[in-house]
CSV table of C-alpha atoms in Angstrom, one decimal:
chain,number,residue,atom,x,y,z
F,534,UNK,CA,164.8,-91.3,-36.8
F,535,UNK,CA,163.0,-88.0,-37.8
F,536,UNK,CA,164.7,-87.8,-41.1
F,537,UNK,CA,163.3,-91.9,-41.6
F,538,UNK,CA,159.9,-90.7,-41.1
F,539,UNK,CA,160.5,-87.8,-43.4
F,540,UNK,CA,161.6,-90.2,-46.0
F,541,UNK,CA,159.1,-92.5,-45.7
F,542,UNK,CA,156.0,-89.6,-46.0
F,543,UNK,CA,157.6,-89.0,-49.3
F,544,UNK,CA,157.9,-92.2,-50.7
F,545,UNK,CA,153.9,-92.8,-49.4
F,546,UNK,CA,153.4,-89.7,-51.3
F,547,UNK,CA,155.2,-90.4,-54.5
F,548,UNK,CA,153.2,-93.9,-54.4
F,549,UNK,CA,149.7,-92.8,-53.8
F,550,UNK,CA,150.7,-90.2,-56.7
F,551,UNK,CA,148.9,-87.2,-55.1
F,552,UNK,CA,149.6,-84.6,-52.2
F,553,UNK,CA,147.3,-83.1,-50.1
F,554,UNK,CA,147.9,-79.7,-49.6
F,555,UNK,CA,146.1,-77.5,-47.2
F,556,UNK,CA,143.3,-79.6,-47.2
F,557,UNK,CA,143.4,-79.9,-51.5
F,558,UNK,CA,143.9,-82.9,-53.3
F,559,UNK,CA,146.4,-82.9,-55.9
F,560,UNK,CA,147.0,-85.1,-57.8
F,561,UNK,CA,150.1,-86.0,-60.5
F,562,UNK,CA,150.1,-86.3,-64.3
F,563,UNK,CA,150.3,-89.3,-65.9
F,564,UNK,CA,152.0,-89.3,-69.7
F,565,UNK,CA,149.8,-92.2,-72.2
F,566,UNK,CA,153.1,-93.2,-73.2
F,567,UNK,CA,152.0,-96.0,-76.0
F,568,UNK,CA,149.9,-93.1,-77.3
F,569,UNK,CA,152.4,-93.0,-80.6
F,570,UNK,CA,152.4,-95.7,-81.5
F,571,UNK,CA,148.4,-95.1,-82.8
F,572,UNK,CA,149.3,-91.4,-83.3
F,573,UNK,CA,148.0,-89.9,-80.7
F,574,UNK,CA,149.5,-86.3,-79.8
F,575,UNK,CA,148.8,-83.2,-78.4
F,576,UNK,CA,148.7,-79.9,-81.0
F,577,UNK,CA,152.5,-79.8,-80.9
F,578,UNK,CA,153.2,-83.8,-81.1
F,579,UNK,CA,154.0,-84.1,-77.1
F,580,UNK,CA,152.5,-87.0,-75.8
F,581,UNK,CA,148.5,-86.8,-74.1
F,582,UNK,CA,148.0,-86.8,-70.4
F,583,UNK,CA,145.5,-87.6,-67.6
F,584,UNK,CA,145.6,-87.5,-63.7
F,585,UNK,CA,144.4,-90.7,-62.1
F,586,UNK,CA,143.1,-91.1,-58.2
F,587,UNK,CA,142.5,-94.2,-57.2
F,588,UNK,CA,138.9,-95.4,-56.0
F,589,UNK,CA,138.7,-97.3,-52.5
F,590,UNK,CA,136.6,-99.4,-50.4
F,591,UNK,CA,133.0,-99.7,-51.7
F,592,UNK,CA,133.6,-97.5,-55.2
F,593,UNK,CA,137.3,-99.1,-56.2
F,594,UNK,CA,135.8,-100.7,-59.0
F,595,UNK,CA,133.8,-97.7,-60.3
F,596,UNK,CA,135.1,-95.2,-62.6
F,597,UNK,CA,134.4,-91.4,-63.4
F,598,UNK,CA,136.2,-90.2,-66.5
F,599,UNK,CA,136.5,-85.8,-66.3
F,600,UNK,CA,137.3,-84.6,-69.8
F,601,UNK,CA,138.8,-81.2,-69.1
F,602,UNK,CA,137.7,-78.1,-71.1
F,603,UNK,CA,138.7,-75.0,-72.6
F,604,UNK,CA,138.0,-74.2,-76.1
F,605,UNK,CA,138.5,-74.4,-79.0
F,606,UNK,CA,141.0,-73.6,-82.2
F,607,UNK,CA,139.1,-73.6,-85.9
F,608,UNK,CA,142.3,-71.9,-87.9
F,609,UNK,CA,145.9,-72.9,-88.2
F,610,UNK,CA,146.9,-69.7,-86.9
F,611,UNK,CA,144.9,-70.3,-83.6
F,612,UNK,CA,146.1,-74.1,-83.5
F,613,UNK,CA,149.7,-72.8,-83.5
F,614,UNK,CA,149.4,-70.7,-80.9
F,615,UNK,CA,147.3,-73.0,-79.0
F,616,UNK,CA,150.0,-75.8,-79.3
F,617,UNK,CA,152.6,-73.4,-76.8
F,618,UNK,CA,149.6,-73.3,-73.8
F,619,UNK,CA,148.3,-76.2,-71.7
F,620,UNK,CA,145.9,-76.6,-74.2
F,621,UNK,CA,148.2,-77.8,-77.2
F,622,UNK,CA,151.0,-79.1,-75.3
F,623,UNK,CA,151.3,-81.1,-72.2
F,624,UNK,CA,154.8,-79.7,-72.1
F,625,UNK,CA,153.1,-76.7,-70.6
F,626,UNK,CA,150.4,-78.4,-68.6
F,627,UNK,CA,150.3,-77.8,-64.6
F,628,UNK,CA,151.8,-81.7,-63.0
F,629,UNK,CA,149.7,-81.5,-60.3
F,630,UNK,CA,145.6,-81.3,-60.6
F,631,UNK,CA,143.0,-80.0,-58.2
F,632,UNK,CA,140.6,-82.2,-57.9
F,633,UNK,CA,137.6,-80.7,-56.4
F,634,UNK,CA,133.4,-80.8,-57.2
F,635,UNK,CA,132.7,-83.9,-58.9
F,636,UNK,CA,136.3,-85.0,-58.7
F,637,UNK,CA,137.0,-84.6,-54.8
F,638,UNK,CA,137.3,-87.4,-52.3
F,639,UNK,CA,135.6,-86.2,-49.5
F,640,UNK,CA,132.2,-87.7,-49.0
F,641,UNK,CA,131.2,-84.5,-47.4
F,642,UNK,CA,132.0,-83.0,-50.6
F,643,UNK,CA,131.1,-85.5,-53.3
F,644,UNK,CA,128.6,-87.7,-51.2
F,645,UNK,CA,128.0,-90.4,-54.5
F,646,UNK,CA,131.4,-90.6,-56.0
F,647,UNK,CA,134.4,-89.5,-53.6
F,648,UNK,CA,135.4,-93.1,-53.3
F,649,UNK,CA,135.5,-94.4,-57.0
F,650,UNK,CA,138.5,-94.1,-59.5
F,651,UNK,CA,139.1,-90.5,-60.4
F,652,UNK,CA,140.5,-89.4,-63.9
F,653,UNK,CA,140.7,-85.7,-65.1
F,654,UNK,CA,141.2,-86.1,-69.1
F,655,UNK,CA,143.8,-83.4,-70.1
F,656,UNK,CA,142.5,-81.3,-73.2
F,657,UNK,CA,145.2,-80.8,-75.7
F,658,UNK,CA,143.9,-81.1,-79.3
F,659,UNK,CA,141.6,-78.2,-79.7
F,660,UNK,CA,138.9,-80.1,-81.0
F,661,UNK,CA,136.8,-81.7,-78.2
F,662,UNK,CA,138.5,-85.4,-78.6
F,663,UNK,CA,137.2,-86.0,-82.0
F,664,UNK,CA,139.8,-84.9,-84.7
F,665,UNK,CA,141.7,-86.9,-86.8
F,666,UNK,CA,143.8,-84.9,-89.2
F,667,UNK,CA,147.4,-83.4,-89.7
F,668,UNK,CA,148.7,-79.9,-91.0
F,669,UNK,CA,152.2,-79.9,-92.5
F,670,UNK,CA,153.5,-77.3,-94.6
F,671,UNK,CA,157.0,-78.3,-94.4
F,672,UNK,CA,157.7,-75.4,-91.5
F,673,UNK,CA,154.8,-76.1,-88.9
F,674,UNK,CA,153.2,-79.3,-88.3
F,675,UNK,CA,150.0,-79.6,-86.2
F,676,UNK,CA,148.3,-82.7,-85.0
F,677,UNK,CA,144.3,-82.6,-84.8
F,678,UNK,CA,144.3,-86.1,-83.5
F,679,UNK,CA,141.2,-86.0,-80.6
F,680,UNK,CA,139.7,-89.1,-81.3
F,681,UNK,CA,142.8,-90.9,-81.3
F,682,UNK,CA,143.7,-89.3,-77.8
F,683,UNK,CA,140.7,-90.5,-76.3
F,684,UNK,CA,141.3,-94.4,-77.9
F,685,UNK,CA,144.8,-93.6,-76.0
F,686,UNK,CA,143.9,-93.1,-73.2
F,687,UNK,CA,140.6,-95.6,-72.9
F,688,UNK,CA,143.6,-98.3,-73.8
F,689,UNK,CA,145.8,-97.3,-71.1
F,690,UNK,CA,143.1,-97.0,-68.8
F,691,UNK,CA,141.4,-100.5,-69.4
F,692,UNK,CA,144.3,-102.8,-67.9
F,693,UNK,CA,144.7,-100.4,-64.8
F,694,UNK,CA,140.8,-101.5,-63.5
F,695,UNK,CA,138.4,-99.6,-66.2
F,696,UNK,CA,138.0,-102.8,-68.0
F,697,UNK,CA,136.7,-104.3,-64.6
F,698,UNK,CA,134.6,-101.4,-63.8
F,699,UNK,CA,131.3,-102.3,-62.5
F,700,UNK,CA,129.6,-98.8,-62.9
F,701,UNK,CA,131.1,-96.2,-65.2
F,702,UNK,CA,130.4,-92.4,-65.7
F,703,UNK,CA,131.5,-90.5,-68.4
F,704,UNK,CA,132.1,-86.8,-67.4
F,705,UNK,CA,133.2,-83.5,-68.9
F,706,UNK,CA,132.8,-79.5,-68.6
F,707,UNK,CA,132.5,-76.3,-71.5
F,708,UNK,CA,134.6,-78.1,-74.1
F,709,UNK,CA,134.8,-81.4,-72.0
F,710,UNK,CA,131.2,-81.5,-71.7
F,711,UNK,CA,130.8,-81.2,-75.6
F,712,UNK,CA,133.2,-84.3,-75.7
F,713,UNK,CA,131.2,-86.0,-73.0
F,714,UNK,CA,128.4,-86.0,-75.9
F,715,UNK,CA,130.4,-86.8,-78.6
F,716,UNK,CA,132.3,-89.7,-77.2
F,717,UNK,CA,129.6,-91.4,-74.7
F,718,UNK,CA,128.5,-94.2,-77.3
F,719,UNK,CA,132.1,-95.2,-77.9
F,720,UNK,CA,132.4,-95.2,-74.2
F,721,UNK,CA,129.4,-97.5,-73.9
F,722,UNK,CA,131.0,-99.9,-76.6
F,723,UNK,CA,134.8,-100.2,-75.2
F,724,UNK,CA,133.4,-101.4,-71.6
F,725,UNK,CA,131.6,-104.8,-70.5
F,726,UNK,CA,128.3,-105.4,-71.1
F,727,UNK,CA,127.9,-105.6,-67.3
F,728,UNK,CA,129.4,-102.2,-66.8
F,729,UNK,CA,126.6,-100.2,-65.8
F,730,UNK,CA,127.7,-96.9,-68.1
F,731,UNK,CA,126.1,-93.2,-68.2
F,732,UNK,CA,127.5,-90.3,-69.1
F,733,UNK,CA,127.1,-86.4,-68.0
F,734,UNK,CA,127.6,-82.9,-69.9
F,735,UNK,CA,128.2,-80.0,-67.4
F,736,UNK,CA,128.0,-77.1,-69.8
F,737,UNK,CA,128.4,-78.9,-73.3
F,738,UNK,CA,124.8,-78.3,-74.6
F,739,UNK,CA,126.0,-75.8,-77.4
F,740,UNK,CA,123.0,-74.2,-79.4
F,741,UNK,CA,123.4,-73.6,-83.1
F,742,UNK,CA,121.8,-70.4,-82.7
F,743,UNK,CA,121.7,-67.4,-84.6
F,744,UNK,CA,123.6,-64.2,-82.9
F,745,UNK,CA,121.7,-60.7,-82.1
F,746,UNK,CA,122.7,-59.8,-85.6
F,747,UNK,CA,121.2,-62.9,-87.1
F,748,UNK,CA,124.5,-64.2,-88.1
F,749,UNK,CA,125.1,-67.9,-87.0
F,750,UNK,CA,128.8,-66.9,-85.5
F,751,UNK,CA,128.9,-70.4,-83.8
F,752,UNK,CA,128.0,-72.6,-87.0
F,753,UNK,CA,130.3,-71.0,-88.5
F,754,UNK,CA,132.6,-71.6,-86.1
F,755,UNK,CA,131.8,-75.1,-86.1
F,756,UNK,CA,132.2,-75.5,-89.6
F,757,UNK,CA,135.6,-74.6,-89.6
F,758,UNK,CA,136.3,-76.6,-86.9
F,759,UNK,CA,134.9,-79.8,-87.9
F,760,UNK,CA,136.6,-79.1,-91.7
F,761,UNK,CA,140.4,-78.3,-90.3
F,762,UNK,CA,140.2,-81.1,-87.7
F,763,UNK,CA,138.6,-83.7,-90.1
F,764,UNK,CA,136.0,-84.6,-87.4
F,765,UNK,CA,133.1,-85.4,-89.6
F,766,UNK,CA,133.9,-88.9,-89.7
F,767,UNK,CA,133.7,-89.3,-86.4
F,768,UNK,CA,130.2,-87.9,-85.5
F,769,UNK,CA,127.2,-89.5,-85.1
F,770,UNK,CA,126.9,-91.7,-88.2
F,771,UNK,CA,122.5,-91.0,-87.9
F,772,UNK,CA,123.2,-87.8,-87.5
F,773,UNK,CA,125.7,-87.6,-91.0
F,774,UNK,CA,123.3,-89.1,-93.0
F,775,UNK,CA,119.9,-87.3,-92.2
F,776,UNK,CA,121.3,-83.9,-92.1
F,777,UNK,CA,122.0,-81.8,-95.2
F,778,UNK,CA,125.2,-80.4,-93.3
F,779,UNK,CA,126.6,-83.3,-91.9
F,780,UNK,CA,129.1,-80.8,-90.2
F,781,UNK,CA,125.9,-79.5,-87.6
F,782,UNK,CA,126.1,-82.9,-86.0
F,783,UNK,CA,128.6,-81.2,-84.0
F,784,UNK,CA,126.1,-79.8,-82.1
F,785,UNK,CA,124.5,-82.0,-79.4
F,786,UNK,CA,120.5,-81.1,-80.5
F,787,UNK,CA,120.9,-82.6,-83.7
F,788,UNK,CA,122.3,-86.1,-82.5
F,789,UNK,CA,120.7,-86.1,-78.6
F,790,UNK,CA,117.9,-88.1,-79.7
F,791,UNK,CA,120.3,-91.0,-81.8
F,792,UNK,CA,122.4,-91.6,-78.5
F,793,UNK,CA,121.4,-94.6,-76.6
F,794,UNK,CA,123.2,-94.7,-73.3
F,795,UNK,CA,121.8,-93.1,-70.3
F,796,UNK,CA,122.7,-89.5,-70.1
F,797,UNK,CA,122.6,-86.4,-67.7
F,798,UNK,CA,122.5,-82.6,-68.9
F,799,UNK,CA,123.3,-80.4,-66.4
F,800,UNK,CA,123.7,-76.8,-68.3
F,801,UNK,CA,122.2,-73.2,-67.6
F,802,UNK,CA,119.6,-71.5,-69.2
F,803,UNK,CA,121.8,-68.3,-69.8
F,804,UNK,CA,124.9,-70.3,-70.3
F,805,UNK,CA,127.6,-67.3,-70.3
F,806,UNK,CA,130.1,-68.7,-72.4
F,807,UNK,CA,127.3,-68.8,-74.9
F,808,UNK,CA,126.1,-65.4,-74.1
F,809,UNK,CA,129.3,-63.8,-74.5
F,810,UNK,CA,130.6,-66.0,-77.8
F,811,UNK,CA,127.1,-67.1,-80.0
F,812,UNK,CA,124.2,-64.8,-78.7
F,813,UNK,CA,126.4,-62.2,-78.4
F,814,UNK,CA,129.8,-62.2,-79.7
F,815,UNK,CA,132.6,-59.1,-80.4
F,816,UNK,CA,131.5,-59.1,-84.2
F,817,UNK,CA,127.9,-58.8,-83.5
F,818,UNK,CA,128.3,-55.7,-81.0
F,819,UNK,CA,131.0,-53.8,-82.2
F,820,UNK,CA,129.7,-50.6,-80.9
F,821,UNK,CA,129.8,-52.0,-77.1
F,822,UNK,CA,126.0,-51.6,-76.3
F,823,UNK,CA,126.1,-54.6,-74.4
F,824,UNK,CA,129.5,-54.5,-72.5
F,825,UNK,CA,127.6,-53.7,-69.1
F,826,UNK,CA,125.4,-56.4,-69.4
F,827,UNK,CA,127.8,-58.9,-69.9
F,828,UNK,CA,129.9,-57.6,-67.2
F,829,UNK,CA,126.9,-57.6,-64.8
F,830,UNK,CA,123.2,-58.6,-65.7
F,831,UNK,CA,121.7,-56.1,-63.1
F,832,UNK,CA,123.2,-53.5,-65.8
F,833,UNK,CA,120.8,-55.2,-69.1
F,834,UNK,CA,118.1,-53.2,-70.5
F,835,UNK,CA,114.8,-54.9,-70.4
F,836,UNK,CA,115.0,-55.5,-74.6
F,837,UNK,CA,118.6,-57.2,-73.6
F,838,UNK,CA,116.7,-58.9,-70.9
F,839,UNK,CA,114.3,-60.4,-73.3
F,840,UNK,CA,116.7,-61.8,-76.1
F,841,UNK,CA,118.5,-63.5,-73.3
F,842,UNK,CA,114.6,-64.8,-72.1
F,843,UNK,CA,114.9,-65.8,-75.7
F,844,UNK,CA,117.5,-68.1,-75.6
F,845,UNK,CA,116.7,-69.7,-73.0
F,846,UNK,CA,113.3,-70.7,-74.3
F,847,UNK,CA,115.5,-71.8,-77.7
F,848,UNK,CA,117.3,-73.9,-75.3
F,849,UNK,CA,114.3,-75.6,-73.8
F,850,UNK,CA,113.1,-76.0,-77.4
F,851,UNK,CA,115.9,-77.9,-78.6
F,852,UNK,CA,116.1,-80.0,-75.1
F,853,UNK,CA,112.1,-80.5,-75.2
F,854,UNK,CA,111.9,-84.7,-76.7
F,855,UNK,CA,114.8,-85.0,-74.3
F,856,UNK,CA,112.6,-84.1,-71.6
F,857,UNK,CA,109.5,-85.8,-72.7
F,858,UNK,CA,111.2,-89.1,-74.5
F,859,UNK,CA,113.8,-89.8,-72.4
F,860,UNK,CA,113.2,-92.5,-69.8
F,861,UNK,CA,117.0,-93.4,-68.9
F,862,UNK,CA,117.8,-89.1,-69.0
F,863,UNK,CA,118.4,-86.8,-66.4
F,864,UNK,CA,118.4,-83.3,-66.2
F,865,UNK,CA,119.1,-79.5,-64.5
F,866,UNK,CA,118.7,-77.1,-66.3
F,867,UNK,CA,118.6,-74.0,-63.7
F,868,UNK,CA,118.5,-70.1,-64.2
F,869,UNK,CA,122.1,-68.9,-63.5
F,870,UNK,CA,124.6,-67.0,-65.5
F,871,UNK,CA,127.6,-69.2,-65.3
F,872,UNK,CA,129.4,-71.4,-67.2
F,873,UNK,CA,130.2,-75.2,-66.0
F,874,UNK,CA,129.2,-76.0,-62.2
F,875,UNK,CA,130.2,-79.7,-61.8
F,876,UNK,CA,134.4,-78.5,-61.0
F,877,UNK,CA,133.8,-76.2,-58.6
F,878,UNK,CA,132.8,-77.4,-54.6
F,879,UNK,CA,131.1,-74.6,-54.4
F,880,UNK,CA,128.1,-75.0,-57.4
F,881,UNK,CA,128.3,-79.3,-57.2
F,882,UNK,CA,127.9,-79.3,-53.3
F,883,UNK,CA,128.2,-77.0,-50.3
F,884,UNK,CA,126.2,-75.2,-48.3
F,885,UNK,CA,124.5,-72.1,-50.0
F,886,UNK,CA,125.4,-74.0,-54.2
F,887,UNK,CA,123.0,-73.6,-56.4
F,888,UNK,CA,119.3,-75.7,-56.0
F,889,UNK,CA,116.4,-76.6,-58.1
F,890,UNK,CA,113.3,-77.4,-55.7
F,891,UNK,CA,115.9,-77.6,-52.8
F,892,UNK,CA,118.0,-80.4,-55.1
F,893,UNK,CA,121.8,-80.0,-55.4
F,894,UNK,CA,123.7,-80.7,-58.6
F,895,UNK,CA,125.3,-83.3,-56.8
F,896,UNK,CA,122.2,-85.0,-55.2
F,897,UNK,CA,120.6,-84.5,-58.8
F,898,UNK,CA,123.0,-86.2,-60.6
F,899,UNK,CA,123.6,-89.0,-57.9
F,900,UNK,CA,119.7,-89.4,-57.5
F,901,UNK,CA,120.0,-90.1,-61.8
F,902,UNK,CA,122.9,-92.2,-61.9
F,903,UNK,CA,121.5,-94.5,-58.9
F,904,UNK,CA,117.9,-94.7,-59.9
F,905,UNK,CA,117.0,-93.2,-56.5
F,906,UNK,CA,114.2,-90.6,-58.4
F,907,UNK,CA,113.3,-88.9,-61.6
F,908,UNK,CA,116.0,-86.4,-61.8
F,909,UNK,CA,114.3,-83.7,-64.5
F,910,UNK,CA,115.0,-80.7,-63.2
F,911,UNK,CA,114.3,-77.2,-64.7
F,912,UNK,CA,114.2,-73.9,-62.8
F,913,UNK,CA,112.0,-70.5,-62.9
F,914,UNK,CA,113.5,-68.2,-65.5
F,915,UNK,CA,115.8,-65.6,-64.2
F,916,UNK,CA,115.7,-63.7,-62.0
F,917,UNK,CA,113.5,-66.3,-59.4
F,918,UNK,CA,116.7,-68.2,-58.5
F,919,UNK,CA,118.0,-66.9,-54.9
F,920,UNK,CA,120.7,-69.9,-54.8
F,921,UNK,CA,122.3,-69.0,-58.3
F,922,UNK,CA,126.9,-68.1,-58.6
F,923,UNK,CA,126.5,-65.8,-61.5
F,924,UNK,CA,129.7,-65.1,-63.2
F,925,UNK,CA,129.7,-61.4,-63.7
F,926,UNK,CA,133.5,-61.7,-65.3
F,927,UNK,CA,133.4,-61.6,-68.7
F,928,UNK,CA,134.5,-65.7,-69.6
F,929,UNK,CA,137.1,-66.4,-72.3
């Protein structure tokens, strides 16, 4: 008798496709296994992946799509050894997904959306979901095929209850949350016009900003990446055509004010990823003079306190019409020095996560999507915020 109960916990398990494991939701990969047959692959040609919790009761016909982040490669040589990690392959991606923040489905924990359909996007191209390219010099063969992934995956998607959706949010952190911007229109356009659709950046708003040195390291970067991935083509088409550099419409500023479908921009004034890799970067402090301060702000000088004061008055510049214009936007734009705060339960929601004006992220966003109240939120600049998780780690 004991061993039938055993049996049948596992079977309930295997068919809810998740495990709960001291108190965590994990939940099983699912392979897009008709991707092929558009040519959609990871880095290394394996097949693209997502992890999919079903929604119940009042949100099982609403949908939250998480792309996940985590860079980016912008040289063959960087592809290729990208194509051996999680993040080129999904023959080396983890089966089982923690799904916490924005993704968990406790109502304690995620009071708006712990009952709709969950999905967690795996990230496995390198080039935010909006490549479409192929390297093969008869030895190595890499597939920049982003945009195709995401087609994949919206198709797979759609019979399994996202063409049914009644309300839809498109979600996505760091590298995700640069995809959430790039792929929110094309969202909009592959669900029913009675879907009520928006879409959310954690972390995506990427600055084309010039370094400490003057240098714009991430244009640069972005250059290479949109050229080697063959992305142009899929950015904003208004953007393409009024910009001398078509290639800059990578960046959010210069195509924010095109997009059309409701939109949320949840981001930090001292982003650190952006600290560490564009306002700061290796080449642009080769003599160390700012290794304390990245390692812990209480360690900046006051001049290093002021070009970081800097950026985030350029990041309120470029985020200005937003805030003025934008009558379906939301926004939170506090004063910590992190990087991505939707993921983690303890910046979206619990007791002591961050607050603008005694608003969560999660009661923010939720008061956006919903309509309950203008959700425009920007905080003091640092160091007025008592509520802030700084990362004092250098981030990768």
């Amino acid at each position: 008798m004991e061993l039938a109960v055993a049996m049948l916990l596992i079977l309930l398990n295997l068919a809810s496709w998740c495990v709960l494991s001291e108190g965590r939701l994990l939940v099983d990969m699912t392979l897009v296994s008709d991707a092929s047959s558009i040519g959609a692959f990871c880095l290394d040609g394996s097949l693209p992946a997502y992890h999919l919790h079903r929604g119940f009761g009042a949100g099982a016909s609403n949908w939250l799509l998480q792309f996940e982040g985590g860079g980016w490669c912008n040289d063959i040589q960087s592809c290729l050894d990208r194509a051996k990690t999680k993040h080129g392959s999904s023959l080396y991606m983890n089966k089982l997904e923690d799904f916490n923040g924005i993704l968990s489905n406790d109502a304690s924990l995620n009071p708006d959306f712990y009952n709709w359909n969950r999905v967690k996007l795996r990230y496995c191209d390198g080039g935010s979901f909006s490549g479409d390219a192929k390297f093969d010099n008869g030895t190595s063969v890499l597939y920049f095929r982003g945009q195709k992934i995401w087609e994949a995956m919206i198709l797979d998607l759609l019979p399994k209850g996202l063409g049914n959706a009644d309300k839809a949010l498109l979600s996505g952190c760091s590298a995700g949350g640069l995809s959430s911007f790039l792929q929110c229109e094309n969202f909009y356009r592959a669900l029913p016009t009675n879907t009520s659709v928006k879409c959310l950046s954690d972390a995506g708003f990427f600055l084309d900003e010039r370094d400490i040195t003057l240098n714009y390291t991430m244009r640069t970067f972005f250059e290479n990446l949109v050229s080697l991935q063959g992305i142009e083509k899929n950015l904003d088409k208004n953007c393409t055509s009024f910009l001398d550099n078509p290639k800059l419409c990578m960046f959010p500023q210069y195509f924010l004010n095109y997009m059309t479908t409701p939109f949320f921009i949840l981001n930090t004034a001292y982003d650190v990823y952006q600290f560490h890799h564009a306002l700061v970067p290796p080449s642009a402090d080769m003599n160390g003079d700012w290794k304390r301060c990245k390692l812990s702000i209480a360690s900046c000088t006051p001049q290093q306190l002021d070009i970081l004061q800097g950026f985030r008055g350029d990041m309120l510049a470029a985020l200005s019409s937003f805030l003025k214009d934008s009558t379906s936007g939301g926004m939170f734009i506090n004063s910590c020095f992190a990087h991505c705060q939707s993921e983690t339960q303890e910046t979206w929601f619990a007791l002591g996560s961050p607050s603008i004006q005694d608003k969560t992220i999660a009661g923010a966003v939720g008061d956006w999507y919903f309509s309950r109240n203008i959700s425009k939120l920007i905080d003091c600049a640092y160091p007025c915020d008592a509520s802030c998780h700084n990362i004092i780690a250098q981030v990768s």
